[in-house]
Tab-separated table of C-alpha atoms in Angstrom:
chain	number	residue	atom	x	y	z
A	1	MET	CA	0.133	-0.240	-0.066
A	2	THR	CA	1.332	3.475	-0.925
A	3	PRO	CA	1.829	5.360	2.327
A	4	ILE	CA	-0.379	8.707	2.619
A	5	PRO	CA	1.822	11.871	1.960
A	6	ALA	CA	2.824	13.822	5.283
A	7	LEU	CA	1.628	17.421	4.753
A	8	VAL	CA	2.443	20.292	6.937
A	9	LYS	CA	0.303	23.636	6.422
A	10	ILE	CA	0.700	26.908	7.627
A	11	CYS	CA	-2.436	28.916	7.688
A	12	GLY	CA	-3.214	32.461	8.098
A	13	LEU	CA	-0.535	34.015	6.244
A	14	SER	CA	-0.783	37.646	5.362
A	15	THR	CA	2.281	38.922	4.452
A	16	PRO	CA	4.761	38.293	1.674
A	17	GLU	CA	7.554	38.004	4.606
A	18	THR	CA	5.792	35.046	6.503
A	19	LEU	CA	4.701	33.809	3.358
A	20	ASP	CA	8.144	33.283	1.775
A	21	ALA	CA	9.680	32.089	5.055
A	22	ALA	CA	6.742	29.276	5.064
A	23	LEU	CA	7.677	28.306	1.465
A	24	GLY	CA	11.122	28.242	2.102
A	25	ALA	CA	10.917	26.059	4.685
A	26	GLY	CA	9.069	23.701	2.616
A	27	ALA	CA	5.500	24.321	3.807
A	28	ASP	CA	3.260	21.831	1.420
A	29	MET	CA	0.388	24.017	2.011
A	30	VAL	CA	-0.407	27.430	2.803
A	31	GLY	CA	-3.749	29.188	3.840
A	32	PHE	CA	-5.064	32.501	2.958
A	33	VAL	CA	-8.248	33.303	5.513
A	34	SER	CA	-11.123	35.412	4.091
A	35	TYR	CA	-13.280	35.935	6.982
A	36	PRO	CA	-13.255	39.749	8.220
A	37	ARG	CA	-13.449	38.679	11.765
A	38	SER	CA	-10.269	37.149	11.878
A	39	PRO	CA	-7.067	39.204	12.443
A	40	ARG	CA	-5.540	36.686	9.728
A	41	HIS	CA	-8.245	37.951	7.073
A	42	VAL	CA	-6.761	38.945	3.466
A	43	ASP	CA	-9.362	40.482	0.881
A	44	PRO	CA	-9.365	38.924	-2.447
A	45	ALA	CA	-6.767	41.373	-4.070
A	46	ALA	CA	-4.244	40.613	-1.387
A	47	ALA	CA	-4.719	36.815	-1.465
A	48	ALA	CA	-4.313	36.948	-5.469
A	49	ALA	CA	-0.781	39.047	-4.664
A	50	LEU	CA	0.275	36.410	-2.145
A	51	GLY	CA	-0.897	33.447	-4.105
A	52	ALA	CA	1.185	34.859	-7.221
A	53	ARG	CA	4.169	34.201	-4.957
A	54	VAL	CA	3.668	30.826	-4.189
A	55	ALA	CA	4.390	29.536	-8.027
A	56	GLY	CA	3.540	26.063	-7.572
A	57	ARG	CA	5.778	25.410	-4.639
A	58	ALA	CA	3.072	24.472	-2.029
A	59	MET	CA	-0.962	23.771	-2.397
A	60	LYS	CA	-2.641	27.376	-2.275
A	61	VAL	CA	-5.725	27.047	0.453
A	62	ALA	CA	-8.614	29.214	0.923
A	63	LEU	CA	-10.298	29.317	4.140
A	64	VAL	CA	-13.780	30.515	4.566
A	65	VAL	CA	-16.367	30.474	7.356
A	66	ASP	CA	-20.072	30.000	5.775
A	67	ALA	CA	-19.142	31.901	2.662
A	68	GLU	CA	-21.883	32.721	0.220
A	69	ASP	CA	-21.088	31.455	-3.504
A	70	GLU	CA	-20.463	35.297	-4.618
A	71	THR	CA	-17.637	35.455	-2.102
A	72	LEU	CA	-16.565	31.971	-2.741
A	73	ALA	CA	-16.452	32.857	-6.541
A	74	ALA	CA	-14.232	36.363	-6.050
A	75	LEU	CA	-11.852	34.272	-3.876
A	76	VAL	CA	-11.498	31.400	-6.045
A	77	ALA	CA	-11.017	33.711	-9.045
A	78	ALA	CA	-8.444	35.882	-7.437
A	79	LEU	CA	-6.099	33.177	-5.621
A	80	ASP	CA	-7.146	30.336	-7.927
A	81	PRO	CA	-6.641	27.735	-4.722
A	82	ASP	CA	-5.910	24.027	-4.998
A	83	LEU	CA	-8.230	23.332	-2.007
A	84	ILE	CA	-11.097	25.000	-0.720
A	85	GLN	CA	-11.242	25.055	3.478
A	86	LEU	CA	-14.616	25.227	4.842
A	87	HIS	CA	-14.122	26.086	8.615
A	88	GLY	CA	-17.923	26.981	9.783
A	89	ARG	CA	-21.111	25.146	10.003
A	90	GLU	CA	-21.279	24.034	6.700
A	91	THR	CA	-23.432	21.216	6.247
A	92	PRO	CA	-22.664	17.887	4.263
A	93	GLU	CA	-25.038	19.240	1.429
A	94	ARG	CA	-23.364	22.270	1.155
A	95	VAL	CA	-19.830	20.986	1.254
A	96	ALA	CA	-20.705	19.176	-1.805
A	97	ALA	CA	-22.673	21.802	-3.415
A	98	ILE	CA	-19.441	23.840	-3.203
A	99	ARG	CA	-17.179	21.292	-4.453
A	100	ALA	CA	-19.120	20.734	-7.328
A	101	ARG	CA	-19.919	24.346	-8.334
A	102	PHE	CA	-15.976	25.650	-8.156
A	103	GLY	CA	-14.598	22.229	-9.311
A	104	ARG	CA	-11.897	22.310	-6.389
A	105	PRO	CA	-11.489	19.782	-3.922
A	106	VAL	CA	-12.793	20.385	-0.501
A	107	MET	CA	-11.350	20.084	3.137
A	108	LYS	CA	-14.217	20.433	6.001
A	109	ALA	CA	-13.084	21.500	9.590
A	110	VAL	CA	-15.012	19.810	12.230
A	111	GLY	CA	-14.776	21.124	15.854
A	112	VAL	CA	-13.741	18.328	18.282
A	113	ALA	CA	-14.658	18.239	21.947
A	114	GLY	CA	-15.771	14.702	22.397
A	115	GLU	CA	-16.449	11.509	20.696
A	116	ALA	CA	-19.772	12.762	19.282
A	117	ASP	CA	-17.782	15.096	17.273
A	118	ILE	CA	-15.475	12.410	15.832
A	119	ALA	CA	-18.775	10.327	15.166
A	120	ALA	CA	-20.564	13.383	13.516
A	121	ALA	CA	-17.249	14.090	11.134
A	122	ARG	CA	-18.721	10.625	9.422
A	123	SER	CA	-21.281	12.761	7.963
A	124	TYR	CA	-19.123	14.448	5.778
A	125	LEU	CA	-17.647	11.337	4.101
A	126	GLY	CA	-18.724	11.287	0.406
A	127	ALA	CA	-18.717	15.041	0.277
A	128	ALA	CA	-15.235	16.345	1.447
A	129	ASP	CA	-11.924	15.359	-0.222
A	130	ARG	CA	-10.208	15.994	3.621
A	131	LEU	CA	-11.091	16.373	6.952
A	132	LEU	CA	-9.649	18.572	9.486
A	133	PHE	CA	-10.084	17.615	12.915
A	134	ASP	CA	-9.981	21.243	15.316
A	135	ALA	CA	-10.540	21.959	18.718
A	136	LYS	CA	-14.183	23.090	19.155
A	137	PRO	CA	-14.430	27.034	19.767
A	138	PRO	CA	-15.507	28.289	22.856
A	139	ALA	CA	-19.192	29.028	23.773
A	140	ASP	CA	-18.682	32.661	23.926
A	141	PRO	CA	-20.183	34.049	20.666
A	142	SER	CA	-17.388	36.518	19.840
A	143	ALA	CA	-15.059	33.314	19.832
A	144	LEU	CA	-13.527	32.506	16.335
A	145	PRO	CA	-14.411	29.450	14.499
A	146	GLY	CA	-10.715	28.205	14.439
A	147	GLY	CA	-6.910	29.856	15.426
A	148	ASN	CA	-7.760	30.135	19.008
A	149	GLY	CA	-4.611	28.138	20.195
A	150	LEU	CA	-7.008	25.809	21.823
A	151	ALA	CA	-6.102	21.900	21.664
A	152	PHE	CA	-8.449	18.981	22.091
A	153	ASP	CA	-7.922	15.458	23.367
A	154	TRP	CA	-5.457	14.075	20.654
A	155	ARG	CA	-6.678	10.694	21.899
A	156	LEU	CA	-10.038	11.001	19.970
A	157	ILE	CA	-8.496	10.436	16.502
A	158	ALA	CA	-5.536	8.089	17.596
A	159	GLY	CA	-5.763	5.288	14.982
A	160	LEU	CA	-8.526	6.749	13.358
A	161	ASP	CA	-9.154	4.795	9.851
A	162	LEU	CA	-11.116	7.242	7.218
A	163	PRO	CA	-11.447	6.920	3.433
A	164	VAL	CA	-10.231	10.360	3.312
A	165	PRO	CA	-6.878	11.890	4.403
A	166	VAL	CA	-7.287	13.703	8.086
A	167	MET	CA	-5.362	16.436	9.364
A	168	LEU	CA	-4.993	17.802	12.838
A	169	SER	CA	-5.279	21.415	14.160
A	170	GLY	CA	-5.709	23.319	17.435
A	171	GLY	CA	-3.029	24.249	19.983
A	172	LEU	CA	-0.416	22.767	18.136
A	173	ASP	CA	3.037	24.773	18.421
A	174	PRO	CA	6.980	23.893	17.388
A	175	GLU	CA	7.088	22.240	20.809
A	176	ASN	CA	4.057	19.790	20.908
A	177	VAL	CA	3.666	18.885	16.938
A	178	ALA	CA	5.888	15.795	17.296
A	179	GLN	CA	3.939	14.468	20.298
A	180	ALA	CA	0.903	15.068	18.641
A	181	ILE	CA	1.899	13.375	15.373
A	182	ARG	CA	3.347	10.240	17.536
A	183	LEU	CA	-0.018	10.182	19.804
A	184	THR	CA	-2.520	10.295	16.638
A	185	GLY	CA	-0.591	8.961	13.826
A	186	VAL	CA	-2.024	11.654	11.723
A	187	ARG	CA	0.026	12.500	8.078
A	188	GLY	CA	-1.064	15.909	8.456
A	189	VAL	CA	-0.701	18.777	10.442
A	190	ASP	CA	-2.184	22.606	10.173
A	191	VAL	CA	-0.798	25.453	12.590
A	192	SER	CA	-1.708	29.489	12.555
A	193	SER	CA	-1.724	30.646	16.193
A	194	GLY	CA	1.044	28.437	17.529
A	195	VAL	CA	3.575	30.074	15.125
A	196	GLU	CA	2.623	33.872	16.032
A	197	SER	CA	4.105	36.669	18.413
A	198	ALA	CA	0.456	38.400	18.716
A	199	PRO	CA	-2.901	37.653	16.954
A	200	GLY	CA	-2.282	37.226	13.424
A	201	VAL	CA	1.025	38.346	13.372
A	202	LYS	CA	3.119	35.298	12.041
A	203	ASP	CA	6.797	34.590	13.528
A	204	PRO	CA	8.940	33.335	10.587
A	205	ARG	CA	11.123	31.735	13.048
A	206	GLY	CA	8.143	30.035	14.634
A	207	ILE	CA	7.188	28.795	10.812
A	208	THR	CA	10.540	27.187	10.373
A	209	ALA	CA	10.710	25.432	13.901
A	210	PHE	CA	7.176	24.157	13.401
A	211	ILE	CA	7.913	22.532	9.915
A	212	ALA	CA	11.270	21.083	10.900
A	213	ALA	CA	9.761	19.862	14.064
A	214	ALA	CA	6.881	18.287	12.069
A	215	ARG	CA	9.089	16.670	9.258
A	216	ALA	CA	11.408	15.162	11.996
A	217	ALA	CA	8.415	13.341	13.774
A	218	PHE	CA	6.873	12.460	10.322
A	219	ALA	CA	10.256	10.840	9.574
A	220	ALA	CA	10.567	9.000	13.265
A	221	GLU	CA	7.133	7.659	12.227
A	222	ASN	CA	7.783	6.448	9.053
A	223	GLN	CA	11.233	4.583	10.725
A	224	ASP	CA	9.056	2.809	13.409
A	225	ALA	CA	6.477	1.852	10.735
A	226	ALA	CA	9.216	0.241	8.364
A	227	PRO	CA	9.223	-3.752	8.208
């Protein structure tokens, strides 16, 4: 069986300098947030300028939250993303509709607080191309749907066997990403606030350290799995 590629995603990039840091360190995916409430928000024009710097060196991910088709159309036209990440309350039907309308693979983020959330994620199988397990946001209505620096109990997805690729997010940083990979066995990790010096302000050194730590952990897992 061909092993699933190990992927590292840096999300919420908003400046050329931090994007270049992620690309230079070897990020597999770079995420751009289109959500005005987020400190990481970039409008379509800014997304287009940043996306042009990627030049095929990584997958471009457009992150939206319960976006209308008009908003999605403008972002897709500007960024030409390789993947659309849905980080809101999108139903399986809405996920499937976005995937069909825009002709791009879709990753659905699922907020996790307990086992019931893992079970609920299965409803997206057949609609989403990938699943991202993130910490469920606080009940506070002002809380963002992601990027809160919170972690869930990673044991909930340890050894989880699903027919689509899975990524882990929520509370990851350069110091704990190796532990998260060892504990869960995931082949994809996603970080945003864990490599920031302030909300929305990415730290190039943190980005480089995170990618290096994740790569080392994935390499160790591959060695452990070798016959």
